[in-house]
PDB file of C-alpha atoms in Angstrom:
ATOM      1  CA  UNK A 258       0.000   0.000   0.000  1.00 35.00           C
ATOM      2  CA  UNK A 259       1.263   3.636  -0.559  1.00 36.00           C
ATOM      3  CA  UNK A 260       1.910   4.354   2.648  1.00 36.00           C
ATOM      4  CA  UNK A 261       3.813   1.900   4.160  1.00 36.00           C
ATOM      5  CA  UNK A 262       7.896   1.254   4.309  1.00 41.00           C
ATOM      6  CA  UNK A 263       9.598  -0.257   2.134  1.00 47.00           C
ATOM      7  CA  UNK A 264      11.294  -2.914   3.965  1.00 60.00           C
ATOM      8  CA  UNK A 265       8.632  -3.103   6.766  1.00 78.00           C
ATOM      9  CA  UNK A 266       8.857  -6.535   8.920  1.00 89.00           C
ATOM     10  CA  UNK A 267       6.412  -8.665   7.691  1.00 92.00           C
ATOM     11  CA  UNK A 268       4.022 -11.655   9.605  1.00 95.00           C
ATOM     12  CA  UNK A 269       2.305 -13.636   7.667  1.00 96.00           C
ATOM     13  CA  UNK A 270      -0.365 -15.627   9.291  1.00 96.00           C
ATOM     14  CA  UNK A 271      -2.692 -17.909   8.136  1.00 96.00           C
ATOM     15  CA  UNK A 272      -6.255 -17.408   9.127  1.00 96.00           C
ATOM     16  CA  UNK A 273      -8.501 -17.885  11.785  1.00 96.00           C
ATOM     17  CA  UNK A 274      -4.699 -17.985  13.207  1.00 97.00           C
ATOM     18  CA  UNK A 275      -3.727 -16.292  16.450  1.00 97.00           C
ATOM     19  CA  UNK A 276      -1.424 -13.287  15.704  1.00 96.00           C
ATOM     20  CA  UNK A 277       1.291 -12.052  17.775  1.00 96.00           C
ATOM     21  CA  UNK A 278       3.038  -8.608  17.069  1.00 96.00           C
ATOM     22  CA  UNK A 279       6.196  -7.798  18.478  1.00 94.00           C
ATOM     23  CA  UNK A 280       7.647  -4.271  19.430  1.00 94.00           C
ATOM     24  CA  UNK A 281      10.820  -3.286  21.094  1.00 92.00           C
ATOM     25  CA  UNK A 282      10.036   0.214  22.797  1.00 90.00           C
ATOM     26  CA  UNK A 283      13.127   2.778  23.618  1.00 84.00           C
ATOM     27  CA  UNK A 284      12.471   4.378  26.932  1.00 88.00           C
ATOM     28  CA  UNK A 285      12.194   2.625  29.657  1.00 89.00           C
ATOM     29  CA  UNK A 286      10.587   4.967  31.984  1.00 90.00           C
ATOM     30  CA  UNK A 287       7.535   5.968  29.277  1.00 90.00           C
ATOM     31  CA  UNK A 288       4.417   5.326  31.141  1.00 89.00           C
ATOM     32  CA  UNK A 289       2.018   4.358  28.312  1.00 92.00           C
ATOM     33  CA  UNK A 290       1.789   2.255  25.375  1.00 95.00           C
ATOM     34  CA  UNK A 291      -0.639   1.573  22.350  1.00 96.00           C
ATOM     35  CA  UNK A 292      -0.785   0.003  19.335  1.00 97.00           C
ATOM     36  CA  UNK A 293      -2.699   1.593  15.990  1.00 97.00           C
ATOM     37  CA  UNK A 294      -3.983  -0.238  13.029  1.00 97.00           C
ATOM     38  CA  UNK A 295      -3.285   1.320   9.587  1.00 97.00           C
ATOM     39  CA  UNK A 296      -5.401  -0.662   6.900  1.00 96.00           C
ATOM     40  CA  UNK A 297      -3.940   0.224   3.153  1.00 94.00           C
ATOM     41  CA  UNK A 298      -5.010   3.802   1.986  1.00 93.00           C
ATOM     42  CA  UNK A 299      -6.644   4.821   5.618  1.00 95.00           C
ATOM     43  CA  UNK A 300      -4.701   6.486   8.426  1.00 96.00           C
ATOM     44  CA  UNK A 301      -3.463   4.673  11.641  1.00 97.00           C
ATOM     45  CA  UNK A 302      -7.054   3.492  13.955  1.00 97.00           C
ATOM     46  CA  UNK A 303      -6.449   3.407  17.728  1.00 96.00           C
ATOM     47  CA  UNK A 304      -6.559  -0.651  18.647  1.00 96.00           C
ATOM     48  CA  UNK A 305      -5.571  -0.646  22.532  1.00 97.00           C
ATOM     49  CA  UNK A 306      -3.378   0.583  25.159  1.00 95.00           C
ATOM     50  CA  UNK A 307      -1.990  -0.495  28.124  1.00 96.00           C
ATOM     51  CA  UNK A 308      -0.578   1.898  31.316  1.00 94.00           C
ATOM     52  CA  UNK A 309       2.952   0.803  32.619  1.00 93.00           C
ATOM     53  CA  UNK A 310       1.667  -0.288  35.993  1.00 94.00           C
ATOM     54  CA  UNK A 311      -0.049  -3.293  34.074  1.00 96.00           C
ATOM     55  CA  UNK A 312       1.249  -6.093  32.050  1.00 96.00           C
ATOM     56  CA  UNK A 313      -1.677  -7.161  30.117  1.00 97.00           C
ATOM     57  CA  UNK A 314      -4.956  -5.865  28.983  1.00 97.00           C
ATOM     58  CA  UNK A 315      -7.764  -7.498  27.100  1.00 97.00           C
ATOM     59  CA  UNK A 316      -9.931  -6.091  24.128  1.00 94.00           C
ATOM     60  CA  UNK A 317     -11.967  -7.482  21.848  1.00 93.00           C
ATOM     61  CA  UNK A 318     -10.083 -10.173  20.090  1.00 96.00           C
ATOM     62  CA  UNK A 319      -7.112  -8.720  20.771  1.00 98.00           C
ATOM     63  CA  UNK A 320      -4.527  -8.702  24.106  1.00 98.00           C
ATOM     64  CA  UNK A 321      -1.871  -6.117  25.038  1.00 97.00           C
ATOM     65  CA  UNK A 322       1.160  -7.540  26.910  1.00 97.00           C
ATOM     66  CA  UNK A 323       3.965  -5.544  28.428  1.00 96.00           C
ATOM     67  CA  UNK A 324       7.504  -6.686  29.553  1.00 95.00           C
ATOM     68  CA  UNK A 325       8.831  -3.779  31.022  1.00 93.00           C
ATOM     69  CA  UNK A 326      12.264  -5.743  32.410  1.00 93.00           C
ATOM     70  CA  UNK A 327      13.227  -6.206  28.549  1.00 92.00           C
ATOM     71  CA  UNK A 328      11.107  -3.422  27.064  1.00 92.00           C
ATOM     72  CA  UNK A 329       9.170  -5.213  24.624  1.00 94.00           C
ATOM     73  CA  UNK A 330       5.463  -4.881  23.658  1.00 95.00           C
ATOM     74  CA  UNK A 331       3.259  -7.492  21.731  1.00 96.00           C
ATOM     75  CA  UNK A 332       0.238  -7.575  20.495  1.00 97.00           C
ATOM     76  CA  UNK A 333      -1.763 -10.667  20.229  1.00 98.00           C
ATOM     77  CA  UNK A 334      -4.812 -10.963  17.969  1.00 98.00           C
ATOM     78  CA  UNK A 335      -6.994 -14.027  17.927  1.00 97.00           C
ATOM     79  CA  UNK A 336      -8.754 -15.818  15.054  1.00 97.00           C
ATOM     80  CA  UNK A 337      -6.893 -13.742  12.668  1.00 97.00           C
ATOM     81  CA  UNK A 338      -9.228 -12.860  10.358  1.00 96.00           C
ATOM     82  CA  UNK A 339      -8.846 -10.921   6.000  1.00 96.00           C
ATOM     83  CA  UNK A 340      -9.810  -7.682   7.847  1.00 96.00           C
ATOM     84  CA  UNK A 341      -6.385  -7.917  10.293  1.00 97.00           C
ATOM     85  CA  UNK A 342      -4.792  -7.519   7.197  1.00 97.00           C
ATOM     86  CA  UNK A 343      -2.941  -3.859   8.227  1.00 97.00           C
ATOM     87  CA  UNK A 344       0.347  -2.482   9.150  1.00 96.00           C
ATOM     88  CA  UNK A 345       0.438  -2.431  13.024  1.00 97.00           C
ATOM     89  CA  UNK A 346       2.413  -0.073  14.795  1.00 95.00           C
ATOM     90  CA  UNK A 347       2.957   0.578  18.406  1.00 95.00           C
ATOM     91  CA  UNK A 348       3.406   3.908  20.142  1.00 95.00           C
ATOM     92  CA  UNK A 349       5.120   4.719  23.598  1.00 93.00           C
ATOM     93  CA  UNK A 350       4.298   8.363  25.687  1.00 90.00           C
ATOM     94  CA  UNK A 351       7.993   9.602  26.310  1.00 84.00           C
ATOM     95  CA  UNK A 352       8.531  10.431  30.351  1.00 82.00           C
ATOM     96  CA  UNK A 353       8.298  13.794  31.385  1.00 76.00           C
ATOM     97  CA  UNK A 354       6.101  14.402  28.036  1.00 75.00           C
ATOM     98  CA  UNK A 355       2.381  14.600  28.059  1.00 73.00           C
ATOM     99  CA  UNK A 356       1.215  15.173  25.118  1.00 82.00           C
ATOM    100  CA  UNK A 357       2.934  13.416  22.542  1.00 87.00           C
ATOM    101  CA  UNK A 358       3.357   9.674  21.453  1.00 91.00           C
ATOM    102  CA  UNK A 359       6.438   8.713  19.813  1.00 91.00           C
ATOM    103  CA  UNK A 360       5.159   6.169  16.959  1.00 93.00           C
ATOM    104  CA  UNK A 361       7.834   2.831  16.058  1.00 91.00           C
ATOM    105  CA  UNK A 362       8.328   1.608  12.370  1.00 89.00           C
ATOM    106  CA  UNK A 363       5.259  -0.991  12.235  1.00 93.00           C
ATOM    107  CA  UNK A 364       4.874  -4.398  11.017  1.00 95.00           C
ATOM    108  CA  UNK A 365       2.813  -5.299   8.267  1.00 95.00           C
ATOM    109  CA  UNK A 366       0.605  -8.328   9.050  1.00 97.00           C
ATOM    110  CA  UNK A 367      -0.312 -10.367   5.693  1.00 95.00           C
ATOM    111  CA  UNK A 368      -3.324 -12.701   6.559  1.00 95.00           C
ATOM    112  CA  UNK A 369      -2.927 -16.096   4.296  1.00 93.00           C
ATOM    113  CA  UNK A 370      -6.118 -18.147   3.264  1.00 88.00           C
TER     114      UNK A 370
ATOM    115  CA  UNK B 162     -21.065  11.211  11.594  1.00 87.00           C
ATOM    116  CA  UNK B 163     -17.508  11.451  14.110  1.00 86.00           C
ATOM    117  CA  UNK B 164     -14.569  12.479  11.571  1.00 95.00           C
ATOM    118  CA  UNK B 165     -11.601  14.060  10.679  1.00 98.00           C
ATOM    119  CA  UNK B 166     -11.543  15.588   7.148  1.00 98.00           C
ATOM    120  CA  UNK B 167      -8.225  16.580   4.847  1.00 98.00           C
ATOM    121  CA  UNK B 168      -8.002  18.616   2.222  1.00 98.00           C
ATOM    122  CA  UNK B 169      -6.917  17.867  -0.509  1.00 98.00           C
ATOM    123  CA  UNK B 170      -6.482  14.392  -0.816  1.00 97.00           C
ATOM    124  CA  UNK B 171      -3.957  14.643  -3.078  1.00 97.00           C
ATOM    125  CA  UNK B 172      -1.411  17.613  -4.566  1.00 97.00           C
ATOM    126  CA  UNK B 173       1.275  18.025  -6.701  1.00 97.00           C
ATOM    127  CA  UNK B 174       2.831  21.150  -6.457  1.00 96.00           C
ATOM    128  CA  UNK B 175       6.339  22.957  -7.473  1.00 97.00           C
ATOM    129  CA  UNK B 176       8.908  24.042  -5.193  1.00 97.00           C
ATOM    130  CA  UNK B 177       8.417  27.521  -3.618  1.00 97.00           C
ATOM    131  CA  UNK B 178       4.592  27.674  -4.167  1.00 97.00           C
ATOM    132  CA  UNK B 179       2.540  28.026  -0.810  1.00 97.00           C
ATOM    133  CA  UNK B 180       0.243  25.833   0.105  1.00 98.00           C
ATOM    134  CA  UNK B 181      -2.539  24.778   2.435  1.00 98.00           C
ATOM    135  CA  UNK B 182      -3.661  21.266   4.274  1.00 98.00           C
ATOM    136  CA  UNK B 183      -6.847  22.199   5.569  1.00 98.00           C
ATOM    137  CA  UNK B 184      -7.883  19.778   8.644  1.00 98.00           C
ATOM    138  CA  UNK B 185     -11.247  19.652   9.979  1.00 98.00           C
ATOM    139  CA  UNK B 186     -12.509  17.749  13.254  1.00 98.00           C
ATOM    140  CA  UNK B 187     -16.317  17.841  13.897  1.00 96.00           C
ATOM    141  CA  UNK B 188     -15.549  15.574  17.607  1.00 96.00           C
ATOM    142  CA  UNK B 189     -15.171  18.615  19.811  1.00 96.00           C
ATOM    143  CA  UNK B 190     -11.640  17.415  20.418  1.00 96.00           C
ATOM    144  CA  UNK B 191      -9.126  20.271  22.454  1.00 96.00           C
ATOM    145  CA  UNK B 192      -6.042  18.257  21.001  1.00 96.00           C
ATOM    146  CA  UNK B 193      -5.049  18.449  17.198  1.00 97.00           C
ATOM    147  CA  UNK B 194      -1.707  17.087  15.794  1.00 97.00           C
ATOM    148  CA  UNK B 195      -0.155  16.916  12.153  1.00 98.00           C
ATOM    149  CA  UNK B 196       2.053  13.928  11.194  1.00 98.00           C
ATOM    150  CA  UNK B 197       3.836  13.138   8.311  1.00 98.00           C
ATOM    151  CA  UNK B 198       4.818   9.537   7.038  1.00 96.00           C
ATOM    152  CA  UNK B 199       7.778   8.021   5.247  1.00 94.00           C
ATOM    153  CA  UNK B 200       9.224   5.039   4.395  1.00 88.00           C
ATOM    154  CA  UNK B 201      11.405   3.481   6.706  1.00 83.00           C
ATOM    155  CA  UNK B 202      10.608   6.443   8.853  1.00 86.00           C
ATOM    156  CA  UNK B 203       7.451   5.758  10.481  1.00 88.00           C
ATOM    157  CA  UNK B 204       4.817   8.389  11.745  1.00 95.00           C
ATOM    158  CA  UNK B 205       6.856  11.745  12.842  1.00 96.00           C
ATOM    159  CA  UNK B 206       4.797  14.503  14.412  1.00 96.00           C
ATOM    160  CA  UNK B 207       4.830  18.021  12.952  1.00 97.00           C
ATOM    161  CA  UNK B 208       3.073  20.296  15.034  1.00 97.00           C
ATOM    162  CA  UNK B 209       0.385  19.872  17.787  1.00 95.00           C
ATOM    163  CA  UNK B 210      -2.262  22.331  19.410  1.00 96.00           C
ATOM    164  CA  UNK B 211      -3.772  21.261  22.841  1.00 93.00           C
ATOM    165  CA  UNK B 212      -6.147  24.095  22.420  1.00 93.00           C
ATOM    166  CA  UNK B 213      -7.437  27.024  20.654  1.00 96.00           C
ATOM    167  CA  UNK B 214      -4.861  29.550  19.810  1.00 95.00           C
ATOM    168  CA  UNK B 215      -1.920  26.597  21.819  1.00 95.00           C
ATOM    169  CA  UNK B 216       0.457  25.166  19.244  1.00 96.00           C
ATOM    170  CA  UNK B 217       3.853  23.507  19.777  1.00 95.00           C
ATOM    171  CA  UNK B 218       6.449  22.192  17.508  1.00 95.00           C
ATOM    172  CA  UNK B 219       6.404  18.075  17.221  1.00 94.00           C
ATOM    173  CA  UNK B 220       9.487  16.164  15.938  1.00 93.00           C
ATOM    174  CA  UNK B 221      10.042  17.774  12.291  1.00 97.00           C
ATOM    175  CA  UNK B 222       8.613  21.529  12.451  1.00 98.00           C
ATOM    176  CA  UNK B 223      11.042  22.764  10.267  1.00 97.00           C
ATOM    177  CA  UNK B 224       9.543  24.276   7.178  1.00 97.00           C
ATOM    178  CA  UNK B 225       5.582  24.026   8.347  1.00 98.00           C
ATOM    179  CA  UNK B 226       3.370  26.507   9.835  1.00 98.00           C
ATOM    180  CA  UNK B 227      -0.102  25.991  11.796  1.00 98.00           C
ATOM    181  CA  UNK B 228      -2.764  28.085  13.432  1.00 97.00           C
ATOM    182  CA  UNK B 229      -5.170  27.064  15.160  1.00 98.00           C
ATOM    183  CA  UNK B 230      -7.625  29.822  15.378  1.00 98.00           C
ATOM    184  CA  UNK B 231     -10.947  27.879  15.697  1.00 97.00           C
ATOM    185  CA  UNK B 232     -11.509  24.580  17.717  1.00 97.00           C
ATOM    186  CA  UNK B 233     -12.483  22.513  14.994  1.00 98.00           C
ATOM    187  CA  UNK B 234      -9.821  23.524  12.386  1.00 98.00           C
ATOM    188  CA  UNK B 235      -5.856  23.110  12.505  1.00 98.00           C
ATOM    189  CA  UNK B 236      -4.295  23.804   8.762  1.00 98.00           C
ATOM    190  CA  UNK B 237      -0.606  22.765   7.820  1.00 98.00           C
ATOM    191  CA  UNK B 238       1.007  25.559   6.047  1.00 98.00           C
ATOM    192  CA  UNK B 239       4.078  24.822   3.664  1.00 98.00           C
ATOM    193  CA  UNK B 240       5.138  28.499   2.878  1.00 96.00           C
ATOM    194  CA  UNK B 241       7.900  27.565   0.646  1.00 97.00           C
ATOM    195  CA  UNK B 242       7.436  24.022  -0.289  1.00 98.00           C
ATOM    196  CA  UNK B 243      10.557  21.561  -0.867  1.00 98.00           C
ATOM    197  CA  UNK B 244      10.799  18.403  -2.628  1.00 98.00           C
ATOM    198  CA  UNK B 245      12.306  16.971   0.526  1.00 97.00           C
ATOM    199  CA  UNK B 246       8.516  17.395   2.088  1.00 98.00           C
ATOM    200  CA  UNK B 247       6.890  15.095  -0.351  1.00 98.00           C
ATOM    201  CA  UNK B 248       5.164  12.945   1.455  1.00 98.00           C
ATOM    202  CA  UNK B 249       2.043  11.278   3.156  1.00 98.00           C
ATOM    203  CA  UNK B 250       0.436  14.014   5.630  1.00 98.00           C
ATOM    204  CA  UNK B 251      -2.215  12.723   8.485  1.00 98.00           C
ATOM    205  CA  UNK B 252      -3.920  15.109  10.352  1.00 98.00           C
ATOM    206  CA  UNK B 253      -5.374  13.452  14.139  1.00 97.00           C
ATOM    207  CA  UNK B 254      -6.859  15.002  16.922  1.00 97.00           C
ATOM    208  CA  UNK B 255      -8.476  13.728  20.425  1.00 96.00           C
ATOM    209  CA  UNK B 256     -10.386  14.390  23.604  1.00 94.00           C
ATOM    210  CA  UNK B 257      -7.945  15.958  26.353  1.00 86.00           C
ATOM    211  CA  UNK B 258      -8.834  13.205  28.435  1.00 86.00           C
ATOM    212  CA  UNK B 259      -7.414  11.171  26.302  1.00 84.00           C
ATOM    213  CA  UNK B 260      -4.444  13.000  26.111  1.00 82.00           C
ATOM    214  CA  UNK B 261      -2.741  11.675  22.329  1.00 88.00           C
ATOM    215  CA  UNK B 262      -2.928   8.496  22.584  1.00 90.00           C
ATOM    216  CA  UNK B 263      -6.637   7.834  21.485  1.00 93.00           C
ATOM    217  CA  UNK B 264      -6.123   9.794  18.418  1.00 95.00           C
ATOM    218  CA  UNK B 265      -8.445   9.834  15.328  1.00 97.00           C
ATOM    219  CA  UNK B 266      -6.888   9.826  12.519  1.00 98.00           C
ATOM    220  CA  UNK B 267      -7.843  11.434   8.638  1.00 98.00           C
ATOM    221  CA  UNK B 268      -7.595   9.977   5.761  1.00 97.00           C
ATOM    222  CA  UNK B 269      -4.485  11.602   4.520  1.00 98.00           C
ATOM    223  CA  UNK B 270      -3.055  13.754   1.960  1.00 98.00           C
ATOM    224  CA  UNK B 271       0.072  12.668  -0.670  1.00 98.00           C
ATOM    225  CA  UNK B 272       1.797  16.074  -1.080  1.00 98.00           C
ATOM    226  CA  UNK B 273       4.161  15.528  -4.004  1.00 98.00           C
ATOM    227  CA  UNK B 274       6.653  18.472  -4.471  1.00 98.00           C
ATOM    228  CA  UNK B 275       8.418  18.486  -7.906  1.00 97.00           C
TER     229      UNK B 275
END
């Protein structure tokens, strides 16, 4: 799609699947995390997000984990399903910063039939 | 129904010719933000506004211009556009409560600067 990267990681998953999404975050005192869904030719959609004083949260079909001891973020979706299909990023809330998100590369999820 | 609106969709333009992103919001939202999006670069913030008349520079601010004059509208101004601005341009915005990280996104503009 036009406005992804060009050497994006790529999942490919078949479906009805489970999905897992990695993300390696930077700061390790940034108190809030979420992960956006950008679907070819839209902008990024708001998924989930998790505070730093948690290490999972639940949505619908989809689960937020956080490992805060090796900074790393996933994002699990279950019974992957064609309309997954997106490029996934996830987003951290620098310390000290309020109001601003700091957005990471993405993945591009490619659902198989 | 709840939206953000850009326009135009698309533009091709020539270096050194001024030119507006309009972005429109009809959520009520305080907090407005501009973004632009490469490859291999991600989503890199512009310029924000937590309010009416309140704007701050984002990430890459050099070369852009924004006002934010009425709740509901928060344009991206290139005064002197340069091909090294061609890109993909979102416009978001979001309760205050919210703070930025339930933004709603538009559906983009592809500025191409020849």
């Amino acid at each position: 799609g036009e406005n992804v990267g060009l050497h994006l990681p790529t999942l490919s998953v078949q479906e009805g699947d489970n999905s897992i999404i990695n993300c390696a975050y930077s700061n390790s005192a940034s108190d809030y995390f979420i992960w956006y869904k950008q679907e070819s030719g839209k902008g990024p959609q708001f998924i989930i997000d998790i505070r730093s004083n948690m290490d999972k949260r639940q949505g619908q079909r989809v689960t937020v984990l956080l490992n805060k001891t090796v900074k790393h973020l996933s994002l699990q979706i279950a019974a992957t399903q064609p309309g997954d299909s997106a490029v996934y990023f996830c987003a951290e809330n620098p310390p000290k910063i309020d109001d601003k998100i700091i957005f990471g590369k993405g993945t591009r999820l490619h659902i198989l039939p | 129904e709840a939206q953000v609106t850009q326009n135009p969709r698309y533009l091709i333009t020539v270096t050194g010719k001024k030119l507006t992103v309009t972005c429109s919001q009809n959520m009520n939202h305080e907090y407005m933000s501009w973004y632009r999006q490469d490859p291999g670069l991600g989503l890199r913030q512009i310029y924000y506004s937590m309010n009416v008349e309140v704007t701050d520079k984002g990430d890459v601010p050099e070369g852009y211009k924004v006002s934010r004059k009425e709740k509901r509208n928060f344009p991206l101004i290139l005064e002197s556009p340069s091909p090294n601005q061609t890109s993909l341009y979102f416009c978001a915005s979001s309760h205050i409560l919210a703070g930025p990280y339930e933004q709603y996104f538009g559906p983009g503009t592809r500025l191409t600067v020849t």
